[in-house]
Amino acid sequence: MQVISAADVERHLGWEGLIQRLKSTFVDGVESPPRHHHAMHRPDGEATMLLMPAWEEAGYIGVKIVNAFPQNADHGIPAISGLYLLSEGKHGQPLACIDGSELTRRRTAAASALAGDVLAKEDADTLLVVGTGKLAPMVIEAYASVRPIKRVLVWGRSQAKANAVAAEYADRFITEGVTDLASAVGEADIVSCVTLSTEPLIKGEWLTPGTHLDLIGAFRPTMRETDGECLRRADVFVDTYAGAKGEAGDIHQAIEEGCFAFDDIKGDLAEVLKGDKPGRTDDEAITLFKSVGASLEDLAAAIETWENMANA
């Protein structure tokens, strides 16, 4: 069994190939049971263990093990860590143990970029990233691979961290670490939230016609990045119905507040990619994509990494 490091994943998992692999996997489908979600009560706060299995009908088999420790931010280390075990499908023999953190970062950003490719305006060129963690750079790179991004705004609770993320991409885009989130939302064509917030950060009244709102961070019912007005105003799409119904805090809490109903969801990503449901209907529409992560994405990313390394 081969051990594939984070550096290996970074080297062999390019955006174009990964996004295309994700598209094919969403369209063709794989077996992907609901992920196991275990709350762990730790001395310094609550943490989460996720087990995410998936397999092709006659091909690869995989499972990801993830530990999510939001309190790690207080120690200056990533909140998410994990491993991915990829096996061959004929006899179930392990092929590779892959760094799960880098795999997750890249597949998460790529899934949002894939959704953005059918939901954001074709000429969207201003991206606002809300959050300054490890996912923020990935979101910038992934969106730049599907849209003509020229300007990148970054907002975070720490202005120093927002400035640092912006500075990292100053040679490729017009960048700015912003302090006024409401104004930044109004200026952006795409707003991508990558936080672990439990309180609304984005208000629906700030959204302007044509905006695409991408919600990545809240993966539990108690977490949210938007208020209910965002969902009331937007055409809402999800990565999977099962994930949205089970864990999407933005949706659950908007429903509880009477701003939204589950039946208001316009479609999941597979339906839009297949053409079964329309995506963006016009340039004035406000679109919203809520993802909580799906095990089929991890399997796709692991296969893409493995096959790229084998063919290198």
PDB file of C-alpha atoms in Angstrom:
ATOM      1  CA  MET A   1       0.000   0.000   0.000  1.00  0.00           C
ATOM      2  CA  GLN A   2       1.311   3.401  -0.978  1.00  0.00           C
ATOM      3  CA  VAL A   3       1.314   6.389   1.362  1.00  0.00           C
ATOM      4  CA  ILE A   4       0.438   9.597  -0.503  1.00  0.00           C
ATOM      5  CA  SER A   5       1.438  12.788   1.276  1.00  0.00           C
ATOM      6  CA  ALA A   6      -0.163  16.219   1.200  1.00  0.00           C
ATOM      7  CA  ALA A   7       2.614  17.375  -1.124  1.00  0.00           C
ATOM      8  CA  ASP A   8       1.843  14.487  -3.476  1.00  0.00           C
ATOM      9  CA  VAL A   9      -1.857  15.415  -3.512  1.00  0.00           C
ATOM     10  CA  GLU A  10      -1.034  19.040  -4.224  1.00  0.00           C
ATOM     11  CA  ARG A  11       1.301  18.037  -7.052  1.00  0.00           C
ATOM     12  CA  HIS A  12      -1.021  15.565  -8.776  1.00  0.00           C
ATOM     13  CA  LEU A  13      -4.523  16.980  -8.184  1.00  0.00           C
ATOM     14  CA  GLY A  14      -4.902  19.853 -10.649  1.00  0.00           C
ATOM     15  CA  TRP A  15      -8.075  21.904 -10.776  1.00  0.00           C
ATOM     16  CA  GLU A  16      -9.171  21.193 -14.329  1.00  0.00           C
ATOM     17  CA  GLY A  17      -8.860  17.434 -14.024  1.00  0.00           C
ATOM     18  CA  LEU A  18     -10.398  17.312 -10.562  1.00  0.00           C
ATOM     19  CA  ILE A  19     -13.414  19.421 -11.519  1.00  0.00           C
ATOM     20  CA  GLN A  20     -14.022  17.276 -14.596  1.00  0.00           C
ATOM     21  CA  ARG A  21     -13.681  14.095 -12.522  1.00  0.00           C
ATOM     22  CA  LEU A  22     -16.193  15.465 -10.001  1.00  0.00           C
ATOM     23  CA  LYS A  23     -18.604  16.350 -12.796  1.00  0.00           C
ATOM     24  CA  SER A  24     -18.417  12.844 -14.238  1.00  0.00           C
ATOM     25  CA  THR A  25     -18.901  11.287 -10.807  1.00  0.00           C
ATOM     26  CA  PHE A  26     -21.956  13.412  -9.985  1.00  0.00           C
ATOM     27  CA  VAL A  27     -23.479  12.610 -13.380  1.00  0.00           C
ATOM     28  CA  ASP A  28     -22.650   8.878 -13.442  1.00  0.00           C
ATOM     29  CA  GLY A  29     -23.177   8.275  -9.727  1.00  0.00           C
ATOM     30  CA  VAL A  30     -21.532   5.943  -7.207  1.00  0.00           C
ATOM     31  CA  GLU A  31     -22.732   4.137  -4.105  1.00  0.00           C
ATOM     32  CA  SER A  32     -22.394   6.606  -1.243  1.00  0.00           C
ATOM     33  CA  PRO A  33     -24.197   5.802   2.024  1.00  0.00           C
ATOM     34  CA  PRO A  34     -24.906   8.638   4.474  1.00  0.00           C
ATOM     35  CA  ARG A  35     -21.782   9.591   6.313  1.00  0.00           C
ATOM     36  CA  HIS A  36     -21.349   8.580   9.928  1.00  0.00           C
ATOM     37  CA  HIS A  37     -21.337  11.685  12.100  1.00  0.00           C
ATOM     38  CA  HIS A  38     -20.107  11.329  15.687  1.00  0.00           C
ATOM     39  CA  ALA A  39     -19.985  14.169  18.212  1.00  0.00           C
ATOM     40  CA  MET A  40     -17.014  13.937  20.562  1.00  0.00           C
ATOM     41  CA  HIS A  41     -17.063  15.918  23.790  1.00  0.00           C
ATOM     42  CA  ARG A  42     -13.492  16.951  24.478  1.00  0.00           C
ATOM     43  CA  PRO A  43     -12.128  18.793  27.543  1.00  0.00           C
ATOM     44  CA  ASP A  44     -11.703  22.033  25.548  1.00  0.00           C
ATOM     45  CA  GLY A  45     -14.934  21.842  23.528  1.00  0.00           C
ATOM     46  CA  GLU A  46     -16.962  19.726  21.129  1.00  0.00           C
ATOM     47  CA  ALA A  47     -15.315  17.962  18.190  1.00  0.00           C
ATOM     48  CA  THR A  48     -16.664  15.775  15.387  1.00  0.00           C
ATOM     49  CA  MET A  49     -15.567  12.523  13.782  1.00  0.00           C
ATOM     50  CA  LEU A  50     -16.822  11.844  10.253  1.00  0.00           C
ATOM     51  CA  LEU A  51     -16.654   8.500   8.412  1.00  0.00           C
ATOM     52  CA  MET A  52     -17.429   8.817   4.700  1.00  0.00           C
ATOM     53  CA  PRO A  53     -17.572   5.618   2.583  1.00  0.00           C
ATOM     54  CA  ALA A  54     -18.207   5.368  -1.181  1.00  0.00           C
ATOM     55  CA  TRP A  55     -17.594   2.852  -3.945  1.00  0.00           C
ATOM     56  CA  GLU A  56     -18.036   2.360  -7.660  1.00  0.00           C
ATOM     57  CA  GLU A  57     -20.334  -0.435  -8.836  1.00  0.00           C
ATOM     58  CA  ALA A  58     -17.418  -2.422 -10.238  1.00  0.00           C
ATOM     59  CA  GLY A  59     -14.431  -0.269  -9.412  1.00  0.00           C
ATOM     60  CA  TYR A  60     -12.655   1.589  -6.659  1.00  0.00           C
ATOM     61  CA  ILE A  61     -13.685   1.543  -2.989  1.00  0.00           C
ATOM     62  CA  GLY A  62     -12.849   4.285  -0.504  1.00  0.00           C
ATOM     63  CA  VAL A  63     -13.499   5.708   2.932  1.00  0.00           C
ATOM     64  CA  LYS A  64     -12.430   8.949   4.559  1.00  0.00           C
ATOM     65  CA  ILE A  65     -11.892   9.441   8.275  1.00  0.00           C
ATOM     66  CA  VAL A  66     -12.046  13.075   9.400  1.00  0.00           C
ATOM     67  CA  ASN A  67     -11.614  14.782  12.760  1.00  0.00           C
ATOM     68  CA  ALA A  68     -13.025  18.323  13.004  1.00  0.00           C
ATOM     69  CA  PHE A  69     -11.741  20.331  15.973  1.00  0.00           C
ATOM     70  CA  PRO A  70     -12.942  23.976  15.692  1.00  0.00           C
ATOM     71  CA  GLN A  71     -11.030  24.832  18.868  1.00  0.00           C
ATOM     72  CA  ASN A  72      -7.752  24.187  17.031  1.00  0.00           C
ATOM     73  CA  ALA A  73      -7.918  27.779  15.796  1.00  0.00           C
ATOM     74  CA  ASP A  74      -6.929  28.827  19.312  1.00  0.00           C
ATOM     75  CA  HIS A  75      -3.721  26.819  18.910  1.00  0.00           C
ATOM     76  CA  GLY A  76      -2.863  27.962  15.391  1.00  0.00           C
ATOM     77  CA  ILE A  77      -3.371  24.556  13.776  1.00  0.00           C
ATOM     78  CA  PRO A  78      -5.940  23.428  11.160  1.00  0.00           C
ATOM     79  CA  ALA A  79      -9.431  22.577  12.374  1.00  0.00           C
ATOM     80  CA  ILE A  80      -9.803  19.643   9.982  1.00  0.00           C
ATOM     81  CA  SER A  81      -7.527  16.593   9.703  1.00  0.00           C
ATOM     82  CA  GLY A  82      -8.022  13.165   8.206  1.00  0.00           C
ATOM     83  CA  LEU A  83      -6.956  10.241   6.028  1.00  0.00           C
ATOM     84  CA  TYR A  84      -8.398   8.554   2.954  1.00  0.00           C
ATOM     85  CA  LEU A  85      -8.098   4.814   2.329  1.00  0.00           C
ATOM     86  CA  LEU A  86      -8.462   3.841  -1.351  1.00  0.00           C
ATOM     87  CA  SER A  87      -8.869   0.177  -2.342  1.00  0.00           C
ATOM     88  CA  GLU A  88      -9.210  -1.657  -5.648  1.00  0.00           C
ATOM     89  CA  GLY A  89     -12.630  -3.031  -6.460  1.00  0.00           C
ATOM     90  CA  LYS A  90     -12.007  -6.608  -7.583  1.00  0.00           C
ATOM     91  CA  HIS A  91     -10.655  -8.009  -4.312  1.00  0.00           C
ATOM     92  CA  GLY A  92     -10.945  -5.038  -1.927  1.00  0.00           C
ATOM     93  CA  GLN A  93      -7.201  -4.763  -1.440  1.00  0.00           C
ATOM     94  CA  PRO A  94      -5.881  -1.391  -0.159  1.00  0.00           C
ATOM     95  CA  LEU A  95      -4.029   0.690  -2.731  1.00  0.00           C
ATOM     96  CA  ALA A  96      -3.204   3.898  -0.930  1.00  0.00           C
ATOM     97  CA  CYS A  97      -3.483   5.859   2.289  1.00  0.00           C
ATOM     98  CA  ILE A  98      -3.873   9.470   1.198  1.00  0.00           C
ATOM     99  CA  ASP A  99      -3.505  12.657   3.234  1.00  0.00           C
ATOM    100  CA  GLY A 100      -7.149  13.500   3.875  1.00  0.00           C
ATOM    101  CA  SER A 101      -6.716  17.146   4.757  1.00  0.00           C
ATOM    102  CA  GLU A 102      -5.255  18.215   1.414  1.00  0.00           C
ATOM    103  CA  LEU A 103      -7.632  15.922  -0.457  1.00  0.00           C
ATOM    104  CA  THR A 104     -10.599  17.466   1.386  1.00  0.00           C
ATOM    105  CA  ARG A 105      -9.465  21.030   0.841  1.00  0.00           C
ATOM    106  CA  ARG A 106      -9.116  20.528  -2.886  1.00  0.00           C
ATOM    107  CA  ARG A 107     -12.265  18.496  -3.509  1.00  0.00           C
ATOM    108  CA  THR A 108     -14.337  20.910  -1.401  1.00  0.00           C
ATOM    109  CA  ALA A 109     -13.194  23.949  -3.339  1.00  0.00           C
ATOM    110  CA  ALA A 110     -13.500  22.073  -6.636  1.00  0.00           C
ATOM    111  CA  ALA A 111     -17.103  21.044  -5.881  1.00  0.00           C
ATOM    112  CA  SER A 112     -18.019  24.660  -5.211  1.00  0.00           C
ATOM    113  CA  ALA A 113     -16.274  25.749  -8.405  1.00  0.00           C
ATOM    114  CA  LEU A 114     -18.158  23.050 -10.314  1.00  0.00           C
ATOM    115  CA  ALA A 115     -21.430  24.382  -8.905  1.00  0.00           C
ATOM    116  CA  GLY A 116     -20.312  27.946  -9.601  1.00  0.00           C
ATOM    117  CA  ASP A 117     -19.646  27.009 -13.201  1.00  0.00           C
ATOM    118  CA  VAL A 118     -23.373  26.384 -13.715  1.00  0.00           C
ATOM    119  CA  LEU A 119     -24.758  28.884 -11.191  1.00  0.00           C
ATOM    120  CA  ALA A 120     -22.538  31.993 -11.314  1.00  0.00           C
ATOM    121  CA  LYS A 121     -22.747  34.559 -14.098  1.00  0.00           C
ATOM    122  CA  GLU A 122     -20.455  33.835 -17.031  1.00  0.00           C
ATOM    123  CA  ASP A 123     -18.671  37.173 -16.626  1.00  0.00           C
ATOM    124  CA  ALA A 124     -18.321  37.008 -12.836  1.00  0.00           C
ATOM    125  CA  ASP A 125     -14.940  38.585 -12.096  1.00  0.00           C
ATOM    126  CA  THR A 126     -15.075  39.714  -8.452  1.00  0.00           C
ATOM    127  CA  LEU A 127     -14.790  37.056  -5.743  1.00  0.00           C
ATOM    128  CA  LEU A 128     -15.297  37.670  -2.026  1.00  0.00           C
ATOM    129  CA  VAL A 129     -13.932  34.983   0.290  1.00  0.00           C
ATOM    130  CA  VAL A 130     -15.367  35.061   3.812  1.00  0.00           C
ATOM    131  CA  GLY A 131     -12.934  33.226   6.049  1.00  0.00           C
ATOM    132  CA  THR A 132      -9.163  32.980   6.286  1.00  0.00           C
ATOM    133  CA  GLY A 133      -8.479  29.312   7.035  1.00  0.00           C
ATOM    134  CA  LYS A 134      -6.839  26.650   4.903  1.00  0.00           C
ATOM    135  CA  LEU A 135      -9.771  26.535   2.483  1.00  0.00           C
ATOM    136  CA  ALA A 136      -9.611  30.216   1.542  1.00  0.00           C
ATOM    137  CA  PRO A 137      -6.680  29.903  -0.917  1.00  0.00           C
ATOM    138  CA  MET A 138      -8.231  26.777  -2.450  1.00  0.00           C
ATOM    139  CA  VAL A 139     -11.487  28.609  -3.150  1.00  0.00           C
ATOM    140  CA  ILE A 140      -9.601  31.410  -4.887  1.00  0.00           C
ATOM    141  CA  GLU A 141      -7.681  29.004  -7.093  1.00  0.00           C
ATOM    142  CA  ALA A 142     -10.672  26.801  -7.895  1.00  0.00           C
ATOM    143  CA  TYR A 143     -12.976  29.662  -8.876  1.00  0.00           C
ATOM    144  CA  ALA A 144     -10.246  31.237 -10.982  1.00  0.00           C
ATOM    145  CA  SER A 145     -10.185  28.019 -13.020  1.00  0.00           C
ATOM    146  CA  VAL A 146     -13.868  28.357 -14.045  1.00  0.00           C
ATOM    147  CA  ARG A 147     -14.512  32.109 -14.072  1.00  0.00           C
ATOM    148  CA  PRO A 148     -12.517  35.164 -15.284  1.00  0.00           C
ATOM    149  CA  ILE A 149     -11.654  36.313 -11.767  1.00  0.00           C
ATOM    150  CA  LYS A 150      -9.827  39.635 -11.735  1.00  0.00           C
ATOM    151  CA  ARG A 151     -10.498  40.943  -8.221  1.00  0.00           C
ATOM    152  CA  VAL A 152     -10.376  39.038  -4.926  1.00  0.00           C
ATOM    153  CA  LEU A 153     -11.685  40.445  -1.634  1.00  0.00           C
ATOM    154  CA  VAL A 154     -11.007  38.651   1.653  1.00  0.00           C
ATOM    155  CA  TRP A 155     -12.829  39.170   4.948  1.00  0.00           C
ATOM    156  CA  GLY A 156     -12.019  37.517   8.254  1.00  0.00           C
ATOM    157  CA  ARG A 157     -12.440  38.055  11.970  1.00  0.00           C
ATOM    158  CA  SER A 158      -8.704  38.729  12.007  1.00  0.00           C
ATOM    159  CA  GLN A 159      -7.805  41.615   9.718  1.00  0.00           C
ATOM    160  CA  ALA A 160      -4.176  40.514   9.730  1.00  0.00           C
ATOM    161  CA  LYS A 161      -5.125  37.059   8.428  1.00  0.00           C
ATOM    162  CA  ALA A 162      -7.416  38.552   5.771  1.00  0.00           C
ATOM    163  CA  ASN A 163      -4.608  40.804   4.606  1.00  0.00           C
ATOM    164  CA  ALA A 164      -2.208  37.864   4.518  1.00  0.00           C
ATOM    165  CA  VAL A 165      -4.516  35.762   2.304  1.00  0.00           C
ATOM    166  CA  ALA A 166      -5.057  38.741  -0.005  1.00  0.00           C
ATOM    167  CA  ALA A 167      -1.327  39.427  -0.209  1.00  0.00           C
ATOM    168  CA  GLU A 168      -0.643  35.817  -1.171  1.00  0.00           C
ATOM    169  CA  TYR A 169      -2.537  36.359  -4.452  1.00  0.00           C
ATOM    170  CA  ALA A 170      -1.622  39.968  -5.151  1.00  0.00           C
ATOM    171  CA  ASP A 171       0.582  38.914  -8.068  1.00  0.00           C
ATOM    172  CA  ARG A 172      -2.364  37.269  -9.859  1.00  0.00           C
ATOM    173  CA  PHE A 173      -5.361  39.448  -8.992  1.00  0.00           C
ATOM    174  CA  ILE A 174      -6.351  42.824  -7.630  1.00  0.00           C
ATOM    175  CA  THR A 175      -6.672  41.855  -3.975  1.00  0.00           C
ATOM    176  CA  GLU A 176      -7.819  43.509  -0.758  1.00  0.00           C
ATOM    177  CA  GLY A 177      -8.377  42.484   2.827  1.00  0.00           C
ATOM    178  CA  VAL A 178     -11.695  44.155   3.605  1.00  0.00           C
ATOM    179  CA  THR A 179     -13.223  45.288   6.895  1.00  0.00           C
ATOM    180  CA  ASP A 180     -16.740  46.261   5.775  1.00  0.00           C
ATOM    181  CA  LEU A 181     -18.403  42.939   4.993  1.00  0.00           C
ATOM    182  CA  ALA A 182     -21.717  44.448   3.887  1.00  0.00           C
ATOM    183  CA  SER A 183     -20.062  46.653   1.277  1.00  0.00           C
ATOM    184  CA  ALA A 184     -17.863  43.806   0.064  1.00  0.00           C
ATOM    185  CA  VAL A 185     -20.881  41.531  -0.428  1.00  0.00           C
ATOM    186  CA  GLY A 186     -22.512  44.262  -2.485  1.00  0.00           C
ATOM    187  CA  GLU A 187     -19.454  44.529  -4.752  1.00  0.00           C
ATOM    188  CA  ALA A 188     -18.911  40.797  -5.326  1.00  0.00           C
ATOM    189  CA  ASP A 189     -20.229  38.604  -8.122  1.00  0.00           C
ATOM    190  CA  ILE A 190     -19.405  35.479  -6.114  1.00  0.00           C
ATOM    191  CA  VAL A 191     -19.418  35.284  -2.302  1.00  0.00           C
ATOM    192  CA  SER A 192     -17.822  32.123  -0.916  1.00  0.00           C
ATOM    193  CA  CYS A 193     -18.061  31.448   2.829  1.00  0.00           C
ATOM    194  CA  VAL A 194     -15.498  29.108   4.359  1.00  0.00           C
ATOM    195  CA  THR A 195     -15.987  29.510   8.110  1.00  0.00           C
ATOM    196  CA  LEU A 196     -17.050  27.465  11.118  1.00  0.00           C
ATOM    197  CA  SER A 197     -19.529  30.113  12.199  1.00  0.00           C
ATOM    198  CA  THR A 198     -22.584  29.383  14.343  1.00  0.00           C
ATOM    199  CA  GLU A 199     -24.052  32.847  13.770  1.00  0.00           C
ATOM    200  CA  PRO A 200     -25.115  34.499  10.486  1.00  0.00           C
ATOM    201  CA  LEU A 201     -22.337  36.425   8.787  1.00  0.00           C
ATOM    202  CA  ILE A 202     -24.087  37.291   5.506  1.00  0.00           C
ATOM    203  CA  LYS A 203     -27.407  39.147   5.514  1.00  0.00           C
ATOM    204  CA  GLY A 204     -29.891  38.757   2.706  1.00  0.00           C
ATOM    205  CA  GLU A 205     -30.462  42.499   2.477  1.00  0.00           C
ATOM    206  CA  TRP A 206     -26.838  42.898   1.333  1.00  0.00           C
ATOM    207  CA  LEU A 207     -27.197  40.671  -1.727  1.00  0.00           C
ATOM    208  CA  THR A 208     -27.461  42.352  -5.117  1.00  0.00           C
ATOM    209  CA  PRO A 209     -29.087  40.901  -8.248  1.00  0.00           C
ATOM    210  CA  GLY A 210     -26.860  38.412 -10.038  1.00  0.00           C
ATOM    211  CA  THR A 211     -24.833  37.375  -6.972  1.00  0.00           C
ATOM    212  CA  HIS A 212     -23.854  33.756  -6.492  1.00  0.00           C
ATOM    213  CA  LEU A 213     -23.570  32.796  -2.813  1.00  0.00           C
ATOM    214  CA  ASP A 214     -21.472  29.718  -2.012  1.00  0.00           C
ATOM    215  CA  LEU A 215     -21.823  28.282   1.508  1.00  0.00           C
ATOM    216  CA  ILE A 216     -19.142  25.767   2.419  1.00  0.00           C
ATOM    217  CA  GLY A 217     -18.411  26.075   6.108  1.00  0.00           C
ATOM    218  CA  ALA A 218     -21.487  25.045   8.108  1.00  0.00           C
ATOM    219  CA  PHE A 219     -21.608  21.231   8.090  1.00  0.00           C
ATOM    220  CA  ARG A 220     -23.783  20.713  11.190  1.00  0.00           C
ATOM    221  CA  PRO A 221     -27.363  21.817  11.963  1.00  0.00           C
ATOM    222  CA  THR A 222     -26.093  24.117  14.721  1.00  0.00           C
ATOM    223  CA  MET A 223     -23.821  26.027  12.341  1.00  0.00           C
ATOM    224  CA  ARG A 224     -24.745  28.728   9.831  1.00  0.00           C
ATOM    225  CA  GLU A 225     -23.131  31.442   7.713  1.00  0.00           C
ATOM    226  CA  THR A 226     -26.256  33.272   6.509  1.00  0.00           C
ATOM    227  CA  ASP A 227     -29.531  34.619   7.793  1.00  0.00           C
ATOM    228  CA  GLY A 228     -32.877  33.304   6.600  1.00  0.00           C
ATOM    229  CA  GLU A 229     -33.368  36.246   4.259  1.00  0.00           C
ATOM    230  CA  CYS A 230     -30.511  34.986   2.081  1.00  0.00           C
ATOM    231  CA  LEU A 231     -32.352  31.739   1.437  1.00  0.00           C
ATOM    232  CA  ARG A 232     -35.705  33.483   0.992  1.00  0.00           C
ATOM    233  CA  ARG A 233     -34.287  35.719  -1.761  1.00  0.00           C
ATOM    234  CA  ALA A 234     -32.167  33.110  -3.549  1.00  0.00           C
ATOM    235  CA  ASP A 235     -32.614  30.167  -5.885  1.00  0.00           C
ATOM    236  CA  VAL A 236     -31.178  27.522  -3.565  1.00  0.00           C
ATOM    237  CA  PHE A 237     -29.220  24.473  -4.736  1.00  0.00           C
ATOM    238  CA  VAL A 238     -27.436  21.772  -2.699  1.00  0.00           C
ATOM    239  CA  ASP A 239     -24.676  19.253  -3.266  1.00  0.00           C
ATOM    240  CA  THR A 240     -26.945  16.367  -2.199  1.00  0.00           C
ATOM    241  CA  TYR A 241     -30.470  16.301  -0.774  1.00  0.00           C
ATOM    242  CA  ALA A 242     -29.439  13.818   1.919  1.00  0.00           C
ATOM    243  CA  GLY A 243     -26.612  16.007   3.131  1.00  0.00           C
ATOM    244  CA  ALA A 244     -28.771  19.117   3.106  1.00  0.00           C
ATOM    245  CA  LYS A 245     -31.577  17.439   4.997  1.00  0.00           C
ATOM    246  CA  GLY A 246     -29.247  15.919   7.548  1.00  0.00           C
ATOM    247  CA  GLU A 247     -26.662  18.584   8.271  1.00  0.00           C
ATOM    248  CA  ALA A 248     -27.058  21.929   6.476  1.00  0.00           C
ATOM    249  CA  GLY A 249     -27.452  24.391   9.317  1.00  0.00           C
ATOM    250  CA  ASP A 250     -28.206  27.360   7.057  1.00  0.00           C
ATOM    251  CA  ILE A 251     -31.197  25.485   5.629  1.00  0.00           C
ATOM    252  CA  HIS A 252     -32.416  23.967   8.903  1.00  0.00           C
ATOM    253  CA  GLN A 253     -32.361  27.244  10.779  1.00  0.00           C
ATOM    254  CA  ALA A 254     -33.979  29.211   7.933  1.00  0.00           C
ATOM    255  CA  ILE A 255     -36.794  26.636   7.934  1.00  0.00           C
ATOM    256  CA  GLU A 256     -37.201  26.987  11.703  1.00  0.00           C
ATOM    257  CA  GLU A 257     -37.475  30.757  11.260  1.00  0.00           C
ATOM    258  CA  GLY A 258     -40.196  30.375   8.631  1.00  0.00           C
ATOM    259  CA  CYS A 259     -38.050  31.851   5.834  1.00  0.00           C
ATOM    260  CA  PHE A 260     -37.653  28.689   3.780  1.00  0.00           C
ATOM    261  CA  ALA A 261     -38.991  25.185   3.165  1.00  0.00           C
ATOM    262  CA  PHE A 262     -37.036  22.129   2.104  1.00  0.00           C
ATOM    263  CA  ASP A 263     -39.249  21.816  -0.971  1.00  0.00           C
ATOM    264  CA  ASP A 264     -38.034  25.272  -2.049  1.00  0.00           C
ATOM    265  CA  ILE A 265     -34.664  23.776  -3.036  1.00  0.00           C
ATOM    266  CA  LYS A 266     -34.394  24.125  -6.810  1.00  0.00           C
ATOM    267  CA  GLY A 267     -32.208  21.073  -7.321  1.00  0.00           C
ATOM    268  CA  ASP A 268     -29.100  19.170  -6.316  1.00  0.00           C
ATOM    269  CA  LEU A 269     -25.829  19.374  -8.193  1.00  0.00           C
ATOM    270  CA  ALA A 270     -26.322  16.098 -10.075  1.00  0.00           C
ATOM    271  CA  GLU A 271     -29.730  17.213 -11.380  1.00  0.00           C
ATOM    272  CA  VAL A 272     -28.327  20.516 -12.636  1.00  0.00           C
ATOM    273  CA  LEU A 273     -25.285  18.894 -14.258  1.00  0.00           C
ATOM    274  CA  LYS A 274     -27.478  16.323 -16.003  1.00  0.00           C
ATOM    275  CA  GLY A 275     -29.821  19.047 -17.245  1.00  0.00           C
ATOM    276  CA  ASP A 276     -32.774  17.637 -15.304  1.00  0.00           C
ATOM    277  CA  LYS A 277     -33.147  20.914 -13.399  1.00  0.00           C
ATOM    278  CA  PRO A 278     -32.195  24.408 -14.601  1.00  0.00           C
ATOM    279  CA  GLY A 279     -29.365  26.272 -12.877  1.00  0.00           C
ATOM    280  CA  ARG A 280     -29.075  30.032 -13.244  1.00  0.00           C
ATOM    281  CA  THR A 281     -32.091  31.322 -15.154  1.00  0.00           C
ATOM    282  CA  ASP A 282     -30.938  34.886 -15.861  1.00  0.00           C
ATOM    283  CA  ASP A 283     -28.272  37.437 -14.935  1.00  0.00           C
ATOM    284  CA  GLU A 284     -30.486  39.033 -12.277  1.00  0.00           C
ATOM    285  CA  ALA A 285     -31.114  35.852 -10.305  1.00  0.00           C
ATOM    286  CA  ILE A 286     -29.487  35.392  -6.903  1.00  0.00           C
ATOM    287  CA  THR A 287     -28.208  31.834  -6.644  1.00  0.00           C
ATOM    288  CA  LEU A 288     -27.113  29.986  -3.510  1.00  0.00           C
ATOM    289  CA  PHE A 289     -25.198  26.715  -3.304  1.00  0.00           C
ATOM    290  CA  LYS A 290     -25.121  24.962   0.061  1.00  0.00           C
ATOM    291  CA  SER A 291     -22.681  22.086   0.415  1.00  0.00           C
ATOM    292  CA  VAL A 292     -21.899  19.931   3.415  1.00  0.00           C
ATOM    293  CA  GLY A 293     -19.583  17.583   1.550  1.00  0.00           C
ATOM    294  CA  ALA A 294     -20.305  14.230  -0.043  1.00  0.00           C
ATOM    295  CA  SER A 295     -18.314  11.022   0.023  1.00  0.00           C
ATOM    296  CA  LEU A 296     -18.554  10.695  -3.763  1.00  0.00           C
ATOM    297  CA  GLU A 297     -16.404  13.846  -3.992  1.00  0.00           C
ATOM    298  CA  ASP A 298     -13.670  12.274  -1.880  1.00  0.00           C
ATOM    299  CA  LEU A 299     -13.722   9.070  -3.911  1.00  0.00           C
ATOM    300  CA  ALA A 300     -13.457  11.062  -7.145  1.00  0.00           C
ATOM    301  CA  ALA A 301     -10.543  13.092  -5.802  1.00  0.00           C
ATOM    302  CA  ALA A 302      -8.755   9.992  -4.492  1.00  0.00           C
ATOM    303  CA  ILE A 303      -9.108   8.197  -7.837  1.00  0.00           C
ATOM    304  CA  GLU A 304      -7.898  11.267  -9.714  1.00  0.00           C
ATOM    305  CA  THR A 305      -4.855  11.514  -7.449  1.00  0.00           C
ATOM    306  CA  TRP A 306      -4.045   7.809  -7.661  1.00  0.00           C
ATOM    307  CA  GLU A 307      -4.371   7.577 -11.442  1.00  0.00           C
ATOM    308  CA  ASN A 308      -2.423  10.793 -12.035  1.00  0.00           C
ATOM    309  CA  MET A 309       0.428   9.490  -9.892  1.00  0.00           C
ATOM    310  CA  ALA A 310       0.340   6.127 -11.680  1.00  0.00           C
ATOM    311  CA  ASN A 311       0.577   7.850 -15.042  1.00  0.00           C
ATOM    312  CA  ALA A 312       3.227  10.399 -14.031  1.00  0.00           C
TER     313      ALA A 312
END
